[in-house]
Amino acid sequence: MDEIQVPAWSAPYRLAVALRLLRVRKINIISILGVMLGVAAIIVVMAVMDGFQLELRTMIRGTLSDLIVEVQPDRIGSYEEIRKAVEKVPGVRAATLQLHNFAAVPARDEKVKDIHGGRQNYLPIRIVGVLPQDEARVSQVLESMRPAEGQPDDPFEVEAGPGEYIPEEMPRVVLSSWMARKLGRGFHLKVGQRITLITLEAAEDTNGGGPQRYQVNSKEAVISRIYKSGNSEFDQLHAYVDFTRTGGAFFADREGVVAELRVKLDDYERAAEMREAVARAVGRFDPSVSDYPEYYVQTWEERQHNLLRAVNNEKFLLAFVLFFIVVVACFAIFATLTMTVVEKTRDIGVLRALGATPGGICSIFMLNGTLVGLIGAALGYGLGLLVANNVNPIREFLRGRFGWDIFPSEIYLFDEIPTHINHPVAFWFAFCAAATALLFAVIPSVRAARLQPVRALRYE
């Protein structure tokens, strides 16, 4: 049996025969379309997922800070000293304090009617106490609290309407648009309306050292602003108050309060090494922080690790699944070349009798499979870029023409489909598609190269 030589890809007759096979075998069009659609689908999905991931990271980082330090609530009185100590650490731009307490807001469900007109539900929320001047230096939370018409610029102040009176001591609370709709009992709550917040406070110990008892404390608050950060986790849970003013009423009992120091860095890339320095600065006031920095000091990525990891895993899982479209198309290439070898056995024998080497015969079919893969990958790359760059006009066309919204903003929290095309990654997927087509062409090509001239000529 002859040795299979290394294909000489530059031989003119090999390319001519491969192009003729590509032209006369119309079934190659199906293989080209399969590779094209597979590559285009991967590029579009990866562009949307990359855009979604970037927007999500931007929103999360806007509502959090670079470093989050948990401190004991009894150290709140030393806040100014702690802040100054942390801001003296080289690489720290700013720091601020946040207080967190859990509460519940009563809401009536109009969908379930009873003798009282509706079923009473309770929406759990987290009351976040901030210092507006300092918070603006470490996060973008306040930027999403835009004033309503006729309302002051201060998000924690509200202008009473005609005939209304708002006591000065009544807490001012900033709700998310999602909460305002959820609590609205059939309509959207507006600025100036009042809600009831229910918290738990430690009761006096009357059990002689027994289990701690709590009492329900109900406070009426007025909505001073409605915000929409775009971070669904925050919008569905967080309500903001200024704890140095009327909002301090929610944190009078330190029993259930969580205190966090939010730190903004000059360079987030140095967050890992800055963790130790910040922990040492806070440790002078709260030794537990410096003793266990990995527990008490977290980056925003560590705080949202599960969500970020889930989005990243979903992106690569979709790419992996969609690549099977390319694999199926490559199976079509394999089947087409196998049938071609069987049908062209006599022609292969003629070429061998005229002096074609086994390597030359192998290269003809390898070139045929490679051309199918390259053409499909190139067309898919172009189609994928075209669709990814025009995905929002396509969405508007489908919504206007058929009433089908492929990206509902109330679900994904974006007004437009975010896209980000990573050209090296897109090119890499196109290259892998062409390489896969070449790989699936190997077996039929080797089979054609191993045909003996005499047997091939006696085939018919």
Coordinates of C-alpha atoms in Angstrom, one line a residue:
M1 CA 0.0 0.0 0.0
D2 CA 1.4 3.4 -1.0
E3 CA 2.4 5.9 1.7
I4 CA 0.0 8.8 2.0
Q5 CA 2.2 11.9 1.2
V6 CA 1.8 15.3 2.8
P7 CA -0.7 17.2 0.6
A8 CA 0.8 19.8 -1.7
W9 CA -1.9 22.4 -1.3
S10 CA -0.5 24.6 -4.0
A11 CA -0.9 22.1 -6.9
P12 CA -3.3 23.7 -9.4
Y13 CA -5.2 20.6 -10.4
R14 CA -6.0 19.8 -6.8
L15 CA -7.6 23.2 -6.2
A16 CA -9.4 23.0 -9.6
V17 CA -10.9 19.6 -8.9
A18 CA -11.9 20.6 -5.3
L19 CA -13.6 23.8 -6.6
R20 CA -15.4 21.7 -9.3
L21 CA -16.6 19.2 -6.6
L22 CA -17.8 22.2 -4.5
R23 CA -19.7 23.7 -7.5
V24 CA -21.4 20.6 -8.9
R25 CA -22.4 19.1 -5.5
K26 CA -25.3 21.3 -4.6
I27 CA -25.7 19.6 -1.2
N28 CA -22.6 21.5 -0.2
I29 CA -24.8 24.6 0.0
I30 CA -26.7 23.0 3.0
S31 CA -23.3 22.4 4.8
I32 CA -22.3 26.0 4.1
L33 CA -25.6 27.3 5.4
G34 CA -25.3 25.1 8.5
V35 CA -21.8 26.4 9.3
M36 CA -22.9 30.0 8.6
L37 CA -25.9 29.9 10.8
G38 CA -24.0 28.2 13.6
V39 CA -21.2 30.8 13.6
A40 CA -23.7 33.7 13.3
A41 CA -25.8 32.4 16.2
I42 CA -22.7 32.0 18.4
I43 CA -21.5 35.6 17.6
V44 CA -24.9 37.2 18.2
V45 CA -25.5 35.3 21.5
M46 CA -22.0 36.0 22.8
A47 CA -22.3 39.7 21.8
V48 CA -25.6 40.0 23.7
M49 CA -24.3 38.1 26.7
D50 CA -21.1 40.1 26.8
G51 CA -23.2 43.3 26.6
F52 CA -25.5 42.1 29.3
Q53 CA -22.6 41.1 31.5
L54 CA -20.8 44.5 31.1
E55 CA -24.1 46.4 31.9
L56 CA -24.8 44.2 34.8
R57 CA -21.3 44.7 36.3
T58 CA -21.6 48.5 35.7
M59 CA -24.9 48.6 37.5
I60 CA -23.8 46.4 40.4
R61 CA -20.6 48.4 40.8
G62 CA -22.6 51.6 40.7
T63 CA -24.7 50.5 43.7
L64 CA -21.9 49.0 45.6
S65 CA -18.3 50.3 46.3
D66 CA -14.9 48.7 45.6
L67 CA -14.5 47.4 49.2
I68 CA -17.2 46.6 51.8
V69 CA -16.1 46.4 55.4
E70 CA -18.5 45.1 58.0
V71 CA -18.0 46.8 61.4
Q72 CA -19.7 46.3 64.8
P73 CA -22.8 48.5 65.3
D74 CA -21.4 49.7 68.6
R75 CA -18.5 51.3 66.7
I76 CA -20.8 53.7 64.8
G77 CA -20.1 56.5 67.3
S78 CA -16.5 56.4 66.1
Y79 CA -17.4 56.7 62.4
E80 CA -15.6 60.0 61.7
E81 CA -12.4 58.6 63.2
I82 CA -12.7 55.4 61.3
R83 CA -13.4 57.2 58.1
K84 CA -10.4 59.5 58.5
A85 CA -8.2 56.6 59.3
V86 CA -9.3 54.6 56.2
E87 CA -9.0 57.6 53.9
K88 CA -5.3 58.1 55.1
V89 CA -4.5 54.7 53.6
P90 CA -2.6 55.2 50.3
G91 CA -4.8 54.3 47.4
V92 CA -8.1 55.0 49.2
R93 CA -10.2 57.7 47.5
A94 CA -13.2 57.9 49.9
A95 CA -15.1 56.0 52.5
T96 CA -18.6 56.3 54.0
L97 CA -20.9 54.5 56.4
Q98 CA -24.1 52.6 55.6
L99 CA -26.5 51.2 58.2
H100 CA -28.9 48.3 57.3
N101 CA -32.0 47.2 59.1
F102 CA -34.8 44.8 58.0
A103 CA -38.4 45.9 57.9
A104 CA -41.8 44.9 56.3
V105 CA -44.3 47.0 54.5
P106 CA -48.0 46.1 54.5
A107 CA -49.6 45.9 51.1
R108 CA -53.1 44.8 50.0
D109 CA -53.4 42.3 47.2
E110 CA -56.4 43.4 45.0
K111 CA -56.4 40.2 43.1
V112 CA -57.6 38.2 46.0
K113 CA -60.9 39.7 47.4
D114 CA -62.3 39.0 50.8
I115 CA -64.8 40.7 53.1
H116 CA -62.2 43.4 53.9
G117 CA -61.7 44.2 50.2
G118 CA -58.3 42.5 49.7
R119 CA -55.8 40.2 51.4
Q120 CA -53.1 41.9 53.6
N121 CA -49.6 41.0 52.5
Y122 CA -46.2 42.1 53.8
L123 CA -43.3 43.0 51.5
P124 CA -39.9 42.5 53.2
I125 CA -37.4 45.3 52.5
R126 CA -34.0 46.4 53.7
I127 CA -33.8 50.0 55.0
V128 CA -30.4 51.4 54.1
G129 CA -29.2 54.4 56.0
V130 CA -26.8 56.6 54.1
L131 CA -24.9 59.9 54.4
P132 CA -25.7 61.7 51.2
Q133 CA -22.6 63.8 51.0
D134 CA -20.2 60.9 51.6
E135 CA -22.3 58.3 49.6
A136 CA -21.9 60.3 46.4
R137 CA -18.2 59.9 46.6
V138 CA -18.2 56.1 46.7
S139 CA -21.2 54.9 44.6
Q140 CA -23.8 56.1 42.0
V141 CA -26.9 55.3 44.1
L142 CA -27.9 59.0 44.5
E143 CA -27.6 59.6 40.8
S144 CA -30.6 57.3 40.2
M145 CA -32.7 59.3 42.6
R146 CA -33.9 62.0 40.3
P147 CA -36.3 64.6 41.7
A148 CA -39.9 64.6 40.6
E149 CA -41.4 67.8 39.2
G150 CA -41.8 70.4 41.8
Q151 CA -39.7 68.5 44.4
P152 CA -36.4 69.6 45.9
D153 CA -33.0 68.4 44.7
D154 CA -32.3 66.7 48.1
P155 CA -33.6 63.1 47.7
F156 CA -34.5 63.0 51.4
E157 CA -36.7 66.1 51.4
V158 CA -40.2 66.3 50.1
E159 CA -42.5 69.2 49.3
A160 CA -46.1 68.8 50.6
G161 CA -48.9 69.2 48.1
P162 CA -51.8 71.7 48.5
G163 CA -53.7 71.0 51.7
E164 CA -51.2 68.5 52.9
Y165 CA -49.1 68.5 56.0
I166 CA -45.9 66.4 56.5
P167 CA -44.5 66.5 60.1
E168 CA -40.9 67.4 60.2
E169 CA -40.1 64.4 62.3
M170 CA -41.7 61.9 59.9
P171 CA -39.0 59.8 58.2
R172 CA -38.4 60.4 54.5
V173 CA -37.8 57.2 52.5
V174 CA -36.7 56.6 48.9
L175 CA -38.4 53.7 47.3
S176 CA -37.5 51.9 44.0
S177 CA -39.9 52.1 41.1
W178 CA -40.5 48.3 41.5
M179 CA -41.5 48.8 45.2
A180 CA -43.8 51.7 44.3
R181 CA -45.6 49.5 41.8
K182 CA -45.7 46.5 44.1
L183 CA -47.0 48.5 47.1
G184 CA -49.4 50.6 45.0
R185 CA -52.5 48.4 45.5
G186 CA -53.4 48.6 41.9
F187 CA -51.6 51.8 41.1
H188 CA -48.1 53.3 41.2
L189 CA -47.2 55.1 44.5
K190 CA -46.1 58.7 44.0
V191 CA -43.8 61.1 45.9
G192 CA -45.5 62.5 48.9
Q193 CA -47.6 59.5 49.7
R194 CA -47.2 57.7 53.0
I195 CA -46.4 54.1 53.8
T196 CA -46.1 52.1 57.0
L197 CA -42.7 50.5 57.9
I198 CA -42.7 47.7 60.5
T199 CA -39.5 46.9 62.3
L200 CA -38.5 44.7 65.3
E201 CA -36.9 46.2 68.3
A202 CA -35.4 44.5 71.3
A203 CA -37.9 44.5 74.3
E204 CA -36.9 45.0 77.9
D205 CA -35.6 41.8 79.5
T206 CA -38.3 40.6 81.8
N207 CA -37.3 36.9 81.7
G208 CA -34.4 37.1 84.1
G209 CA -31.8 36.4 81.5
G210 CA -34.0 34.2 79.2
P211 CA -34.2 34.4 75.4
Q212 CA -34.2 37.9 74.0
R213 CA -37.7 39.1 73.1
Y214 CA -38.6 41.6 70.4
Q215 CA -41.5 44.0 70.0
V216 CA -43.1 45.2 66.7
N217 CA -42.6 48.9 66.0
S218 CA -44.7 50.5 63.4
K219 CA -43.5 53.9 61.8
E220 CA -45.2 56.0 59.2
A221 CA -42.9 57.4 56.6
V222 CA -43.4 59.6 53.5
I223 CA -42.0 58.8 50.1
S224 CA -39.5 61.5 49.2
R225 CA -38.1 60.0 45.9
I226 CA -38.6 57.1 43.6
Y227 CA -35.5 55.6 42.0
K228 CA -34.5 53.0 39.5
S229 CA -31.0 51.8 39.6
G230 CA -31.4 49.0 37.1
N231 CA -30.0 46.4 39.6
S232 CA -33.0 44.2 40.2
E233 CA -31.6 42.8 43.4
F234 CA -31.3 46.2 44.9
D235 CA -34.5 47.6 43.4
Q236 CA -36.6 44.7 44.9
L237 CA -35.1 45.0 48.4
H238 CA -33.5 48.3 49.2
A239 CA -35.2 51.5 50.5
Y240 CA -33.0 54.4 51.4
V241 CA -33.1 57.0 54.3
D242 CA -30.7 59.6 55.6
F243 CA -29.8 58.2 59.1
T244 CA -28.4 61.5 60.3
R245 CA -31.9 63.1 60.0
T246 CA -35.4 61.6 60.1
G247 CA -34.1 58.2 59.0
G248 CA -32.2 57.7 62.2
A249 CA -35.5 56.5 63.8
F250 CA -35.0 53.1 62.1
F251 CA -31.6 52.5 63.7
A252 CA -32.1 53.7 67.3
D253 CA -32.1 50.1 68.4
R254 CA -28.7 48.7 67.4
E255 CA -29.7 45.1 68.1
G256 CA -30.5 44.2 64.5
V257 CA -28.5 46.8 62.7
V258 CA -25.7 45.9 60.3
A259 CA -23.1 48.5 59.8
E260 CA -20.9 48.6 56.7
L261 CA -18.0 50.9 55.7
R262 CA -18.0 51.4 51.9
V263 CA -14.6 52.2 50.5
K264 CA -13.8 53.7 47.0
L265 CA -10.2 52.9 45.7
D266 CA -8.1 54.8 43.2
D267 CA -7.3 51.6 41.4
Y268 CA -9.7 48.6 41.8
E269 CA -7.0 46.3 40.3
R270 CA -5.2 46.7 43.7
A271 CA -8.2 45.6 45.7
A272 CA -6.6 42.4 46.9
E273 CA -3.6 44.1 48.4
M274 CA -5.6 47.0 49.7
R275 CA -7.8 44.7 51.7
E276 CA -5.1 44.1 54.3
A277 CA -4.3 47.8 54.6
V278 CA -7.9 48.8 55.0
A279 CA -8.5 46.0 57.6
R280 CA -5.5 47.3 59.6
A281 CA -6.9 50.9 59.6
V282 CA -10.3 49.7 60.8
G283 CA -8.8 47.2 63.2
R284 CA -7.6 50.0 65.5
F285 CA -11.3 50.6 66.3
D286 CA -12.7 47.1 65.7
P287 CA -10.0 44.4 66.2
S288 CA -12.1 41.6 64.7
V289 CA -11.8 43.2 61.3
S290 CA -8.0 43.1 61.3
D291 CA -8.0 39.6 62.8
Y292 CA -10.2 38.2 60.0
P293 CA -9.9 40.5 57.0
E294 CA -11.0 37.8 54.6
Y295 CA -14.3 37.6 56.4
Y296 CA -15.1 41.2 57.2
V297 CA -13.6 42.9 54.1
Q298 CA -15.0 42.0 50.7
T299 CA -14.8 43.4 47.2
W300 CA -18.0 44.1 45.3
E301 CA -17.2 41.1 43.0
E302 CA -17.0 38.8 46.1
R303 CA -20.3 40.2 47.4
Q304 CA -22.0 39.4 44.1
H305 CA -19.9 36.3 43.3
N306 CA -22.8 34.0 42.8
L307 CA -24.7 36.3 40.4
L308 CA -21.6 37.1 38.3
R309 CA -20.5 33.5 38.1
A310 CA -24.0 32.4 37.1
V311 CA -24.1 34.9 34.2
N312 CA -20.6 33.9 33.1
N313 CA -21.4 30.2 33.2
E314 CA -24.6 30.8 31.3
K315 CA -22.7 32.6 28.6
F316 CA -20.2 29.8 27.9
L317 CA -23.0 27.2 28.3
L318 CA -25.0 28.9 25.5
A319 CA -21.8 29.1 23.3
F320 CA -21.1 25.4 23.9
V321 CA -24.7 24.4 23.0
L322 CA -24.9 26.6 19.9
F323 CA -21.6 25.2 18.7
F324 CA -23.4 21.9 18.1
I325 CA -25.1 23.6 15.2
V326 CA -21.6 23.8 13.6
V327 CA -20.9 20.2 14.6
V328 CA -24.2 19.0 12.9
A329 CA -23.2 21.0 9.7
C330 CA -19.8 19.3 9.8
F331 CA -21.5 15.9 9.9
A332 CA -23.2 17.0 6.7
I333 CA -19.7 17.7 5.3
F334 CA -18.6 14.3 6.4
A335 CA -21.6 12.6 4.8
T336 CA -21.3 14.6 1.6
L337 CA -17.6 13.8 1.1
T338 CA -18.2 10.1 1.9
M339 CA -20.9 9.9 -0.8
T340 CA -18.6 11.8 -3.2
V341 CA -15.8 9.3 -2.6
V342 CA -18.1 6.4 -3.3
E343 CA -19.6 8.0 -6.4
K344 CA -16.3 9.2 -7.8
T345 CA -14.3 6.0 -7.2
R346 CA -13.7 5.5 -11.0
D347 CA -12.6 9.1 -11.4
I348 CA -10.2 8.7 -8.5
G349 CA -8.8 5.6 -10.2
V350 CA -8.3 7.6 -13.4
L351 CA -6.4 10.3 -11.5
R352 CA -4.2 7.7 -9.8
A353 CA -3.5 6.1 -13.2
L354 CA -2.5 9.5 -14.6
G355 CA 0.0 9.9 -11.8
A356 CA -1.8 11.5 -8.9
T357 CA -0.3 10.6 -5.6
P358 CA -2.3 9.4 -2.5
G359 CA -1.4 12.7 -0.9
G360 CA -2.8 14.6 -3.9
I361 CA -6.1 12.7 -3.8
C362 CA -6.3 13.3 -0.1
S363 CA -5.7 17.0 -0.5
I364 CA -8.5 17.3 -3.1
F365 CA -11.2 16.2 -0.6
M366 CA -9.5 18.0 2.3
L367 CA -9.6 21.2 0.2
N368 CA -13.3 20.5 -0.5
G369 CA -14.2 20.2 3.2
T370 CA -12.0 23.1 4.1
L371 CA -13.6 25.4 1.5
V372 CA -17.0 24.5 2.8
G373 CA -15.9 25.3 6.3
L374 CA -14.1 28.6 5.4
I375 CA -17.0 29.9 3.2
G376 CA -19.6 29.0 5.9
A377 CA -17.4 30.5 8.7
A378 CA -16.7 33.7 6.7
L379 CA -20.4 34.2 5.8
G380 CA -21.4 33.4 9.4
Y381 CA -18.9 35.9 10.8
G382 CA -20.3 38.7 8.6
L383 CA -23.9 37.8 9.3
G384 CA -23.2 37.6 13.0
L385 CA -21.6 41.1 13.1
L386 CA -24.5 42.4 11.0
V387 CA -27.2 41.1 13.3
A388 CA -25.3 42.0 16.5
N389 CA -24.9 45.6 15.4
N390 CA -28.5 45.9 14.4
V391 CA -30.2 43.7 17.1
N392 CA -32.2 46.7 18.5
P393 CA -33.7 47.7 15.1
I394 CA -34.5 44.0 14.5
R395 CA -36.2 44.0 17.9
E396 CA -38.2 47.1 17.0
F397 CA -39.3 45.6 13.7
L398 CA -40.5 42.4 15.3
R399 CA -42.3 44.3 18.0
G400 CA -44.0 46.7 15.6
R401 CA -44.8 44.1 12.9
F402 CA -45.8 41.1 15.0
G403 CA -46.2 42.5 18.5
W404 CA -43.4 40.2 19.7
D405 CA -40.9 41.7 22.1
I406 CA -37.9 39.4 22.3
F407 CA -36.3 41.4 25.1
P408 CA -39.0 42.8 27.6
S409 CA -37.6 45.6 29.6
E410 CA -39.6 44.8 32.7
I411 CA -37.9 41.4 32.8
Y412 CA -34.3 42.3 31.8
L413 CA -34.4 45.8 33.2
F414 CA -32.8 47.3 30.1
D415 CA -34.6 49.7 27.7
E416 CA -32.4 48.4 24.8
I417 CA -30.6 45.1 24.2
P418 CA -27.0 45.6 25.3
T419 CA -24.4 44.3 22.9
H420 CA -20.6 44.1 23.0
I421 CA -18.8 42.4 20.1
N422 CA -15.5 40.9 21.2
H423 CA -13.9 40.6 17.8
P424 CA -11.0 38.3 18.8
V425 CA -13.5 35.8 20.4
A426 CA -15.8 36.0 17.4
F427 CA -12.9 35.4 15.0
W428 CA -11.8 32.5 17.2
F429 CA -15.3 30.8 17.0
A430 CA -15.2 31.3 13.2
F431 CA -11.8 29.7 13.1
C432 CA -12.9 26.8 15.2
A433 CA -15.8 26.2 12.9
A434 CA -13.5 26.0 9.9
A435 CA -11.1 23.8 11.8
T436 CA -13.9 21.5 12.8
A437 CA -15.0 21.2 9.1
L438 CA -11.4 20.3 8.2
L439 CA -11.4 17.7 10.9
F440 CA -14.6 16.0 9.7
A441 CA -13.1 15.9 6.2
V442 CA -10.1 13.8 7.2
I443 CA -11.7 10.4 7.2
P444 CA -13.4 10.6 3.8
S445 CA -10.1 12.1 2.4
V446 CA -8.0 9.3 3.8
R447 CA -10.4 6.7 2.5
A448 CA -10.2 8.2 -1.0
A449 CA -6.3 8.3 -0.8
R450 CA -6.2 4.6 0.1
L451 CA -8.1 3.5 -3.0
Q452 CA -5.9 1.3 -5.3
P453 CA -5.9 2.4 -8.9
V454 CA -6.8 -1.1 -10.3
R455 CA -9.7 -1.6 -7.9
A456 CA -10.9 1.9 -8.6
L457 CA -10.9 1.4 -12.4
R458 CA -12.7 -1.9 -12.0
Y459 CA -15.4 -0.3 -9.8
E460 CA -17.9 -0.1 -12.6

